């Protein structure tokens, strides 16, 4: 069995691992995301050390973004226009691949996690599904017709505009680009700014959770009518809030109002909108799957 | 060159044609959509007559819906849950194929039109793009990663929920399922109901057009962040309203606010959001392309 390297490259921390899949992780480290030089250097040092012990076949990187995931582009594997200091136009995949002399699979963090869920988790056997992370930010990726979603660049699903009832929720939104887009209304920082305390400190009966489920349900019903996914997988810290899945599933059904006539939605919504099969490991295991895909 | 049959099967009228492409239409008829028996019978009679003169290779059908476009399904080629009297669960593709003894390609009207634009029109050379018709209803389809969009069933993009400023536009929406979804706010019947007169009778300086461009721009910016299309093609009667393309292009740029950093959008929006290359012929020519695809 070929040994894979995976990097879950987040804006806050990097997770690097070596192994073969969910049950075959041989070694793993995590460290904060600082400058590109230091952070990429630590990742390279980890894999160089591992390569002395095992025969590494390829590296996969599931990266924060925006990124350039187009293998035909001269800036393939770059983090592109991020506001994160030092990381704009950083050649992440190239630096790793050259240092280690290995092929590199590279995609967005959410496409990587989607591929992990496809390979080993809640999306096995599907060809059209979506994966979201709802936490510090909101990102969405997935597969359509058996391929990871790319297109012009890659999806930025957190930036969808949603109906916003200003009387019920006068919060103006926290997105620096769009104000009250999905991420601006519903990511962790928006919850913190709206309620004056971090989401994880809000009690289970706080109205924040119902409002949060409302925005997520609005977004999901929009993604359902746009993509017609066979399943939606929702990860990220906010999704561990109280009753989030039951609340948003029932509101999705209300919003669609029977229009999408599929038993998968009408009868089996509990298996249609689900938590990641890999728990909080979709990202790093997805990076393994990205590595596997270039072999 | 193989001779193709195409049916643009609309809820109001059917267009049937025989030919090879945009410059090779040999014969064409159109007739109103009445009962399935009568309407399908007229289509069969047309093609039977044509088949006495030319060697028909296949039939393509771009159909109003919802439909079942999954070739592996027992109800492939059916119009499924439409409220149109008599047409719910009508076996459109099967009836045509059995009567003529020919292979049948079948998809939604908008996926058919998208395929026509891909083959001969404004989407040549692209692999991820969207096609919309904005008229009596609003429908969207297209390709992602080189394949027509299907998934669980097929997209129903007209039913996306959009921000709705009730003070600026107190109209409650005309969609029987969702009230003020995209179609409920912006299709022809919504314009008629809001302003008390048909869209085509509204003067060029009527505020209806600015509001219409606003809703279309909101929807398109949402589809851009969701799918990351390489181009968006907008057809249908409402798009022939005054200044629609310039107005909505500039509002899409405002809404995205520089977030999607691609020259295709930032510098070349006039070539990014475009009218159909085949004019109002995308549907029937798309039906040819659907026929070609099953050969």
Coordinates of C-alpha atoms in Angstrom, one line a residue:
Chain A
X1 CA 0.0 0.0 0.0
X2 CA 1.4 3.4 -1.0
X3 CA 2.1 5.8 1.8
X4 CA 0.5 9.3 1.4
X5 CA 1.3 12.7 2.9
X6 CA -1.5 15.1 3.6
X7 CA -1.7 18.7 4.6
X8 CA -4.8 20.4 5.9
X9 CA -3.5 23.9 5.4
X10 CA -5.8 26.2 7.4
X11 CA -5.5 30.0 7.9
X12 CA -5.0 29.3 11.6
X13 CA -3.2 26.0 11.8
X14 CA -1.6 23.4 9.6
X15 CA -2.2 19.7 10.2
X16 CA 0.4 17.4 8.5
X17 CA 0.0 13.6 8.4
X18 CA 1.4 10.5 6.8
X19 CA -0.6 7.4 6.3
X20 CA -2.9 5.5 4.1
X21 CA -6.4 6.4 5.2
X22 CA -8.7 6.8 8.3
X23 CA -7.3 3.7 10.0
X24 CA -3.8 4.1 8.8
X25 CA -2.4 7.4 10.1
X26 CA 1.2 6.7 11.0
X27 CA 2.2 10.2 12.2
X28 CA 0.7 13.6 12.5
X29 CA 1.6 17.0 13.7
X30 CA -0.1 20.4 13.9
X31 CA 1.3 23.9 14.2
X32 CA 0.1 27.5 13.9
X33 CA 0.0 29.1 10.5
X34 CA 2.6 32.0 10.7
X35 CA 4.6 33.2 7.7
X36 CA 4.7 31.1 4.5
X37 CA 8.4 30.5 4.9
X38 CA 8.2 29.3 8.5
X39 CA 5.0 27.3 8.0
X40 CA 5.9 25.7 4.7
X41 CA 9.4 25.0 6.2
X42 CA 7.9 23.1 9.1
X43 CA 5.7 21.1 6.8
X44 CA 8.7 20.2 4.6
X45 CA 10.8 19.3 7.7
X46 CA 8.0 16.9 8.9
X47 CA 7.7 15.1 5.6
X48 CA 11.5 14.9 5.1
X49 CA 11.8 13.3 8.5
X50 CA 8.9 10.9 7.6
X51 CA 10.5 10.1 4.2
X52 CA 13.5 8.6 6.0
X53 CA 11.2 6.0 7.5
X54 CA 8.6 5.3 4.9
X55 CA 8.4 5.5 1.1
X56 CA 6.2 8.5 0.5
X57 CA 4.3 8.4 -2.8
X58 CA 2.7 11.8 -3.0
X59 CA 1.5 14.8 -1.0
X60 CA -2.1 16.2 -1.0
X61 CA -2.8 19.7 0.2
X62 CA -6.3 21.0 1.1
X63 CA -5.8 24.7 1.5
X64 CA -7.4 27.8 2.8
X65 CA -7.9 30.3 0.0
X66 CA -8.7 31.7 -2.4
X67 CA -6.4 29.3 -4.3
X68 CA -5.5 28.4 -7.9
X69 CA -6.5 24.8 -8.3
X70 CA -6.1 24.6 -12.1
X71 CA -3.2 22.3 -13.0
X72 CA -2.9 24.0 -16.4
X73 CA -2.3 27.4 -14.8
X74 CA 1.2 29.0 -14.2
X75 CA 0.1 29.8 -10.6
X76 CA -1.3 26.3 -9.9
X77 CA -1.0 25.5 -6.2
X78 CA -0.8 29.1 -5.1
X79 CA -2.8 30.7 -2.4
X80 CA -3.8 33.8 -4.4
X81 CA -5.6 36.9 -3.1
X82 CA -6.0 36.1 0.6
X83 CA -5.8 39.1 3.0
X84 CA -3.8 36.9 5.4
X85 CA -0.5 38.8 5.8
X86 CA 2.4 37.3 3.7
X87 CA 0.2 34.6 2.0
X88 CA -1.1 36.5 -1.0
X89 CA 0.4 34.8 -4.1
X90 CA 2.3 32.2 -2.0
X91 CA 3.4 29.2 -4.0
X92 CA 2.3 26.5 -1.5
X93 CA 2.1 23.4 -3.6
X94 CA 5.2 24.2 -5.7
X95 CA 7.4 24.8 -2.7
X96 CA 6.3 21.5 -1.1
X97 CA 6.6 19.5 -4.2
X98 CA 10.0 20.8 -5.2
X99 CA 11.5 20.4 -1.7
X100 CA 10.3 16.8 -1.4
X101 CA 10.5 15.8 -5.1
X102 CA 7.0 14.3 -5.0
X103 CA 3.8 14.8 -7.0
X104 CA 1.3 17.1 -5.2
X105 CA -2.5 17.1 -5.3
X106 CA -3.9 20.5 -4.4
X107 CA -7.4 21.9 -3.9
X108 CA -9.4 24.1 -1.7
X109 CA -9.9 23.0 2.0
X110 CA -13.6 22.2 1.3
X111 CA -13.0 20.4 -1.9
X112 CA -10.3 18.4 -0.1
X113 CA -12.7 17.5 2.7
X114 CA -15.4 16.7 0.2
X115 CA -13.0 14.2 -1.5
X116 CA -12.2 12.7 1.9
X117 CA -15.9 12.2 2.5
X118 CA -16.3 10.7 -0.9
X119 CA -13.4 8.3 -0.4
X120 CA -14.1 7.2 3.1
X121 CA -17.0 9.1 4.6
X122 CA -20.6 10.2 4.1
X123 CA -20.4 10.7 0.4
X124 CA -19.3 7.2 -0.7
X125 CA -21.0 6.1 -3.9
X126 CA -22.4 9.6 -4.7
X127 CA -21.4 11.7 -7.7
X128 CA -23.1 15.0 -6.9
X129 CA -22.9 16.3 -3.3
X130 CA -21.8 19.3 -1.3
X131 CA -19.6 19.7 1.8
X132 CA -19.7 22.9 3.9
X133 CA -17.7 24.0 6.9
X134 CA -19.4 26.5 9.1
X135 CA -17.0 27.9 11.7
X136 CA -14.6 30.9 11.6
X137 CA -15.7 31.3 8.0
X138 CA -18.1 29.5 5.7
X139 CA -16.9 27.5 2.8
X140 CA -18.5 25.1 0.4
X141 CA -17.2 22.6 -2.1
X142 CA -18.1 19.3 -3.5
X143 CA -18.6 17.2 -6.6
X144 CA -20.9 17.6 -9.5
X145 CA -21.2 14.6 -11.9
X146 CA -18.2 12.9 -10.3
X147 CA -15.8 15.8 -10.4
X148 CA -14.7 18.2 -7.8
X149 CA -16.2 21.7 -8.5
X150 CA -13.8 24.2 -10.1
X151 CA -15.0 26.2 -13.1
X152 CA -13.7 29.7 -13.5
X153 CA -11.8 29.6 -10.2
X154 CA -13.6 27.7 -7.5
X155 CA -16.8 28.1 -5.6
X156 CA -17.1 30.7 -2.8
X157 CA -20.4 29.5 -1.4
X158 CA -20.1 31.3 1.9
X159 CA -20.7 34.6 0.0
X160 CA -24.2 33.9 -1.2
X161 CA -26.7 36.7 -0.5
X162 CA -29.7 35.5 1.6
X163 CA -33.0 37.0 2.6
X164 CA -32.3 39.1 5.7
X165 CA -35.2 40.3 7.8
X166 CA -33.7 43.5 9.2
X167 CA -36.5 43.8 11.8
X168 CA -36.0 40.4 13.3
X169 CA -32.2 40.6 13.0
X170 CA -30.9 44.1 12.7
X171 CA -27.3 42.9 12.7
X172 CA -25.7 44.4 9.6
X173 CA -23.4 41.4 8.8
X174 CA -19.7 40.9 9.3
X175 CA -18.3 40.2 5.8
X176 CA -15.8 42.9 4.8
X177 CA -16.8 42.4 1.2
X178 CA -20.5 41.8 1.3
X179 CA -21.9 42.7 4.7
X180 CA -24.8 40.4 5.2
X181 CA -23.9 37.5 2.9
X182 CA -24.2 33.9 4.3
X183 CA -20.8 34.1 6.0
X184 CA -21.4 37.6 7.1
X185 CA -24.6 36.6 8.9
X186 CA -23.8 33.1 10.1
X187 CA -20.1 32.3 10.6
X188 CA -18.7 32.2 14.1
X189 CA -17.4 35.9 14.1
X190 CA -20.9 37.1 13.0
X191 CA -22.5 35.2 16.0
X192 CA -19.9 36.7 18.3
X193 CA -20.5 40.2 17.0
X194 CA -24.3 39.9 17.0
X195 CA -24.6 38.5 20.5
X196 CA -21.5 40.0 22.1
X197 CA -20.1 36.6 23.1
X198 CA -18.5 33.6 21.4
X199 CA -20.9 31.1 19.9
X200 CA -19.6 28.3 22.1
X201 CA -20.6 30.2 25.3
X202 CA -24.2 30.7 24.2
X203 CA -26.7 28.5 26.2
X204 CA -28.7 25.9 24.4
X205 CA -32.0 27.9 24.7
X206 CA -30.5 31.1 23.4
X207 CA -32.3 32.5 20.3
X208 CA -29.0 32.6 18.5
X209 CA -29.3 29.0 17.6
X210 CA -32.7 29.2 16.0
X211 CA -31.6 32.2 14.0
X212 CA -28.4 30.4 13.0
X213 CA -30.4 27.3 11.8
X214 CA -32.6 29.7 9.9
X215 CA -29.8 31.2 7.9
X216 CA -28.2 27.8 7.2
X217 CA -31.5 26.4 6.1
X218 CA -32.0 29.3 3.7
X219 CA -28.6 28.8 2.2
X220 CA -29.0 25.0 2.0
X221 CA -32.4 25.3 0.2
X222 CA -30.7 27.6 -2.3
X223 CA -27.9 25.2 -2.9
X224 CA -30.4 22.4 -3.3
X225 CA -32.3 24.1 -6.1
X226 CA -29.1 25.2 -7.7
X227 CA -27.0 22.0 -7.7
X228 CA -29.5 19.3 -7.0
X229 CA -27.1 17.5 -4.7
X230 CA -27.7 13.9 -3.6
X231 CA -26.5 14.8 -0.1
X232 CA -25.2 17.7 1.9
X233 CA -22.5 17.3 4.5
X234 CA -22.2 20.0 7.1
X235 CA -19.0 20.3 9.3
X236 CA -17.3 23.0 11.3
X237 CA -17.6 24.2 14.9
X238 CA -20.9 26.0 14.6
X239 CA -22.6 22.8 13.6
X240 CA -21.9 21.3 17.0
X241 CA -24.3 23.9 18.5
X242 CA -27.5 22.5 20.1
X243 CA -30.1 21.0 17.9
X244 CA -28.6 22.5 14.8
X245 CA -29.3 19.5 12.5
X246 CA -32.9 18.8 13.5
X247 CA -33.7 22.5 13.4
X248 CA -32.3 23.2 10.0
X249 CA -33.6 20.0 8.4
X250 CA -37.1 20.9 9.3
X251 CA -36.7 24.4 8.0
X252 CA -35.3 23.2 4.7
X253 CA -38.4 21.1 4.3
X254 CA -40.6 24.1 5.0
X255 CA -38.6 26.3 2.6
X256 CA -38.7 23.8 -0.3
X257 CA -42.4 23.3 0.4
X258 CA -42.5 20.0 -1.5
X259 CA -41.1 21.4 -4.7
X260 CA -38.2 19.0 -5.1
X261 CA -40.1 15.7 -5.3
X262 CA -37.6 13.2 -4.2
X263 CA -37.9 10.7 -1.4
X264 CA -34.3 11.5 -0.5
X265 CA -35.5 14.9 0.7
X266 CA -39.2 14.4 1.5
X267 CA -38.8 11.1 3.4
X268 CA -35.2 10.8 4.4
X269 CA -34.0 14.3 5.2
X270 CA -32.1 12.9 8.2
X271 CA -29.8 11.0 5.8
X272 CA -29.8 13.9 3.3
X273 CA -28.4 16.7 5.4
X274 CA -25.7 15.0 7.6
X275 CA -22.6 15.5 9.7
X276 CA -19.3 14.5 8.2
X277 CA -18.7 10.7 8.2
X278 CA -15.1 11.5 9.2
X279 CA -16.0 13.9 12.0
X280 CA -13.4 16.6 12.2
X281 CA -11.0 14.5 10.2
X282 CA -12.4 15.2 6.7
X283 CA -9.8 17.9 6.0
X284 CA -6.6 16.0 6.7
X285 CA -8.0 12.7 5.3
X286 CA -9.2 14.6 2.3
X287 CA -5.6 15.7 1.8
X288 CA -4.7 12.0 1.7
X289 CA -7.3 11.5 -1.0
X290 CA -5.9 14.5 -3.0
X291 CA -2.5 12.8 -2.8
X292 CA -4.0 9.5 -3.9
X293 CA -5.6 11.2 -6.9
X294 CA -2.3 12.3 -8.4
X295 CA -0.8 8.8 -8.3
Chain B
X1 CA -23.9 13.7 -42.2
X2 CA -26.5 12.2 -39.9
X3 CA -29.9 13.8 -39.9
X4 CA -31.2 14.6 -36.4
X5 CA -34.7 15.2 -35.0
X6 CA -35.2 17.8 -32.3
X7 CA -38.2 18.7 -30.1
X8 CA -38.3 21.8 -28.0
X9 CA -41.1 20.6 -25.7
X10 CA -42.4 23.7 -24.0
X11 CA -45.4 24.0 -21.7
X12 CA -47.1 26.3 -24.2
X13 CA -45.9 25.1 -27.5
X14 CA -43.8 22.3 -29.1
X15 CA -41.2 23.0 -31.8
X16 CA -40.2 20.0 -33.9
X17 CA -37.4 20.2 -36.4
X18 CA -35.2 17.9 -38.6
X19 CA -31.7 18.8 -39.6
X20 CA -28.0 18.8 -38.8
X21 CA -27.4 22.1 -36.9
X22 CA -27.9 25.8 -37.1
X23 CA -27.3 26.1 -40.8
X24 CA -28.9 22.8 -41.7
X25 CA -32.6 22.9 -40.6
X26 CA -34.5 21.0 -43.3
X27 CA -38.0 21.2 -41.9
X28 CA -39.7 22.6 -38.8
X29 CA -43.2 22.9 -37.3
X30 CA -44.6 24.4 -34.2
X31 CA -48.0 23.7 -32.5
X32 CA -49.6 24.3 -29.1
X33 CA -49.1 22.0 -26.2
X34 CA -52.5 20.5 -25.5
X35 CA -53.0 16.9 -24.1
X36 CA -50.1 14.6 -24.1
X37 CA -51.9 12.2 -26.5
X38 CA -52.6 14.9 -29.1
X39 CA -49.3 16.8 -28.7
X40 CA -47.0 13.7 -28.8
X41 CA -49.1 12.3 -31.6
X42 CA -48.5 15.5 -33.7
X43 CA -44.8 15.2 -33.0
X44 CA -44.7 11.6 -34.1
X45 CA -46.7 12.3 -37.2
X46 CA -44.2 15.0 -38.2
X47 CA -41.2 12.8 -37.7
X48 CA -42.8 9.8 -39.4
X49 CA -43.4 12.0 -42.4
X50 CA -39.9 13.3 -42.4
X51 CA -38.5 9.8 -42.1
X52 CA -40.0 9.0 -45.4
X53 CA -37.7 11.6 -47.0
X54 CA -34.5 11.4 -44.9
X55 CA -32.7 8.9 -42.8
X56 CA -33.3 10.1 -39.3
X57 CA -30.6 8.9 -36.8
X58 CA -32.0 10.0 -33.4
X59 CA -34.4 12.3 -31.7
X60 CA -33.5 14.8 -29.0
X61 CA -36.0 16.3 -26.6
X62 CA -35.5 19.4 -24.5
X63 CA -38.5 19.4 -22.3
X64 CA -40.4 21.5 -19.8
X65 CA -40.5 19.9 -16.4
X66 CA -39.9 18.7 -13.8
X67 CA -38.6 15.7 -15.8
X68 CA -36.7 12.5 -15.1
X69 CA -33.4 12.8 -17.0
X70 CA -31.7 9.8 -15.5
X71 CA -31.2 7.1 -18.1
X72 CA -31.0 4.4 -15.4
X73 CA -34.4 5.3 -13.9
X74 CA -37.6 3.3 -14.8
X75 CA -39.3 6.7 -15.5
X76 CA -36.5 8.1 -17.7
X77 CA -37.9 10.5 -20.2
X78 CA -41.0 11.3 -18.2
X79 CA -42.4 14.6 -17.4
X80 CA -43.0 14.0 -13.7
X81 CA -44.8 16.3 -11.2
X82 CA -45.9 19.2 -13.4
X83 CA -49.2 20.9 -12.4
X84 CA -49.9 21.1 -16.2
X85 CA -53.2 19.2 -16.7
X86 CA -52.7 15.7 -18.1
X87 CA -48.9 15.9 -18.2
X88 CA -48.0 14.6 -14.7
X89 CA -46.1 11.3 -15.2
X90 CA -46.4 11.5 -19.0
X91 CA -43.9 9.2 -20.8
X92 CA -42.7 11.7 -23.4
X93 CA -39.4 10.2 -24.5
X94 CA -40.6 6.6 -24.4
X95 CA -43.7 7.3 -26.5
X96 CA -41.6 9.1 -29.1
X97 CA -38.8 6.6 -29.2
X98 CA -41.1 3.5 -29.4
X99 CA -43.2 5.0 -32.2
X100 CA -40.3 6.0 -34.3
X101 CA -37.9 3.2 -33.4
X102 CA -35.1 5.6 -32.8
X103 CA -32.8 6.4 -29.9
X104 CA -33.9 9.4 -27.9
X105 CA -31.7 12.0 -26.0
X106 CA -33.7 13.7 -23.3
X107 CA -33.1 16.5 -20.8
X108 CA -34.6 19.6 -19.3
X109 CA -35.4 22.5 -21.7
X110 CA -32.6 24.6 -20.1
X111 CA -30.0 21.8 -20.2
X112 CA -30.9 21.2 -23.8
X113 CA -30.5 24.9 -24.6
X114 CA -27.2 24.9 -22.7
X115 CA -26.0 21.9 -24.8
X116 CA -27.0 23.8 -28.0
X117 CA -25.0 26.8 -26.8
X118 CA -22.1 24.5 -26.0
X119 CA -22.2 22.9 -29.4
X120 CA -22.8 25.9 -31.7
X121 CA -23.3 29.0 -29.6
X122 CA -21.9 31.2 -26.8
X123 CA -20.5 28.3 -24.7
X124 CA -18.2 26.7 -27.2
X125 CA -14.9 25.5 -25.6
X126 CA -16.2 26.0 -22.0
X127 CA -16.7 23.2 -19.5
X128 CA -18.5 25.0 -16.7
X129 CA -21.3 27.5 -17.6
X130 CA -24.9 28.3 -16.9
X131 CA -27.9 29.0 -19.2
X132 CA -31.0 30.7 -18.0
X133 CA -34.3 31.4 -19.6
X134 CA -36.2 34.3 -18.0
X135 CA -39.7 34.6 -19.4
X136 CA -43.0 33.0 -18.4
X137 CA -41.0 31.1 -15.8
X138 CA -37.3 31.1 -14.8
X139 CA -35.2 28.0 -15.4
X140 CA -31.5 27.4 -15.2
X141 CA -29.2 24.6 -16.4
X142 CA -25.8 24.2 -17.7
X143 CA -22.6 22.2 -17.5
X144 CA -20.2 21.6 -14.6
X145 CA -16.8 20.0 -15.4
X146 CA -18.0 19.2 -19.0
X147 CA -21.2 17.4 -18.0
X148 CA -24.8 18.6 -18.0
X149 CA -26.0 19.3 -14.5
X150 CA -28.2 16.5 -13.0
X151 CA -27.6 15.3 -9.5
X152 CA -30.5 14.1 -7.4
X153 CA -33.0 15.2 -10.0
X154 CA -32.0 18.4 -11.9
X155 CA -31.5 22.0 -10.9
X156 CA -34.5 24.2 -10.3
X157 CA -32.6 27.5 -10.2
X158 CA -35.6 29.6 -10.6
X159 CA -36.6 28.8 -7.1
X160 CA -33.6 30.4 -5.2
X161 CA -34.6 32.7 -2.4
X162 CA -33.2 36.2 -2.8
X163 CA -32.9 39.3 -0.6
X164 CA -36.3 41.1 -0.9
X165 CA -36.6 44.7 0.3
X166 CA -40.3 44.8 1.2
X167 CA -40.3 48.6 1.5
X168 CA -38.8 49.2 -1.9
X169 CA -40.9 46.4 -3.5
X170 CA -44.0 45.3 -1.4
X171 CA -45.0 42.8 -4.1
X172 CA -45.4 39.5 -2.3
X173 CA -44.2 37.3 -5.1
X174 CA -46.1 35.1 -7.6
X175 CA -44.6 31.6 -7.0
X176 CA -47.3 29.2 -5.8
X177 CA -44.7 27.2 -3.9
X178 CA -42.3 29.8 -2.5
X179 CA -43.9 33.3 -2.9
X180 CA -41.0 35.6 -3.4
X181 CA -38.3 33.2 -4.8
X182 CA -36.4 34.4 -8.0
X183 CA -39.1 33.2 -10.3
X184 CA -41.8 34.6 -8.0
X185 CA -40.2 38.0 -8.0
X186 CA -38.8 38.2 -11.6
X187 CA -40.5 36.0 -14.1
X188 CA -43.0 37.6 -16.6
X189 CA -46.1 36.8 -14.6
X190 CA -44.6 38.5 -11.5
X191 CA -43.9 41.6 -13.5
X192 CA -47.4 41.6 -14.9
X193 CA -48.9 41.1 -11.4
X194 CA -46.7 43.7 -9.8
X195 CA -47.2 46.5 -12.3
X196 CA -50.7 45.6 -13.6
X197 CA -49.6 45.2 -17.2
X198 CA -47.6 42.8 -19.3
X199 CA -43.8 43.4 -19.2
X200 CA -43.7 43.9 -23.0
X201 CA -46.0 46.9 -22.6
X202 CA -43.9 48.7 -20.0
X203 CA -42.0 51.7 -21.3
X204 CA -38.2 51.8 -21.4
X205 CA -38.0 54.3 -18.5
X206 CA -40.4 52.4 -16.3
X207 CA -38.9 51.5 -12.8
X208 CA -39.9 47.9 -13.5
X209 CA -36.7 47.3 -15.6
X210 CA -34.3 48.6 -13.0
X211 CA -36.0 46.4 -10.3
X212 CA -35.9 43.4 -12.7
X213 CA -32.2 43.9 -13.4
X214 CA -31.7 44.1 -9.6
X215 CA -33.3 40.7 -9.0
X216 CA -31.5 39.0 -11.9
X217 CA -28.2 40.5 -10.7
X218 CA -28.7 39.2 -7.2
X219 CA -29.5 35.7 -8.5
X220 CA -26.5 35.8 -10.9
X221 CA -24.1 36.8 -8.2
X222 CA -25.3 34.0 -6.1
X223 CA -24.9 31.5 -9.0
X224 CA -21.4 32.8 -9.6
X225 CA -20.3 32.2 -6.0
X226 CA -21.9 28.8 -6.0
X227 CA -20.9 27.3 -9.3
X228 CA -18.0 29.5 -10.5
X229 CA -19.2 29.4 -14.1
X230 CA -16.9 30.5 -16.9
X231 CA -19.8 32.3 -18.5
X232 CA -23.5 32.9 -18.0
X233 CA -25.9 32.9 -20.9
X234 CA -29.3 34.6 -20.4
X235 CA -32.2 34.0 -22.7
X236 CA -36.0 34.4 -22.6
X237 CA -38.4 37.2 -23.4
X238 CA -37.7 39.3 -20.3
X239 CA -34.1 39.7 -21.3
X240 CA -35.1 41.6 -24.4
X241 CA -36.3 44.4 -22.1
X242 CA -34.5 47.8 -22.3
X243 CA -30.9 48.0 -21.1
X244 CA -31.2 44.7 -19.2
X245 CA -27.7 43.4 -19.9
X246 CA -25.8 46.6 -19.1
X247 CA -27.8 47.2 -16.0
X248 CA -27.4 43.7 -14.5
X249 CA -23.8 43.4 -15.5
X250 CA -22.9 46.5 -13.5
X251 CA -25.0 45.5 -10.5
X252 CA -23.3 42.0 -10.5
X253 CA -19.9 43.8 -10.3
X254 CA -21.2 45.9 -7.4
X255 CA -22.6 42.8 -5.6
X256 CA -19.5 40.7 -6.0
X257 CA -17.4 43.8 -4.9
X258 CA -14.2 42.4 -6.3
X259 CA -14.3 39.2 -4.3
X260 CA -14.0 36.9 -7.3
X261 CA -10.6 37.9 -8.6
X262 CA -10.8 36.9 -12.2
X263 CA -10.3 39.1 -15.3
X264 CA -13.2 37.3 -16.9
X265 CA -15.5 39.1 -14.4
X266 CA -13.5 42.2 -13.4
X267 CA -12.4 43.2 -16.9
X268 CA -14.6 41.4 -19.4
X269 CA -18.1 41.2 -17.8
X270 CA -19.6 42.1 -21.3
X271 CA -18.3 38.7 -22.5
X272 CA -19.1 37.0 -19.2
X273 CA -22.8 37.6 -19.0
X274 CA -24.1 37.3 -22.5
X275 CA -27.2 36.7 -24.7
X276 CA -27.5 33.3 -26.3
X277 CA -25.2 32.8 -29.3
X278 CA -28.2 31.0 -31.0
X279 CA -30.7 33.8 -30.2
X280 CA -34.1 32.2 -29.5
X281 CA -33.0 29.0 -31.3
X282 CA -31.0 27.5 -28.4
X283 CA -33.9 25.2 -27.4
X284 CA -34.6 23.5 -30.7
X285 CA -30.9 23.4 -31.7
X286 CA -30.1 22.1 -28.3
X287 CA -32.6 19.3 -29.0
X288 CA -30.5 18.4 -32.1
X289 CA -27.4 18.3 -29.8
X290 CA -29.2 16.0 -27.4
X291 CA -30.0 13.7 -30.3
X292 CA -26.4 13.8 -31.4
X293 CA -25.3 12.9 -27.9
X294 CA -27.0 9.5 -28.0
X295 CA -25.4 8.5 -31.4

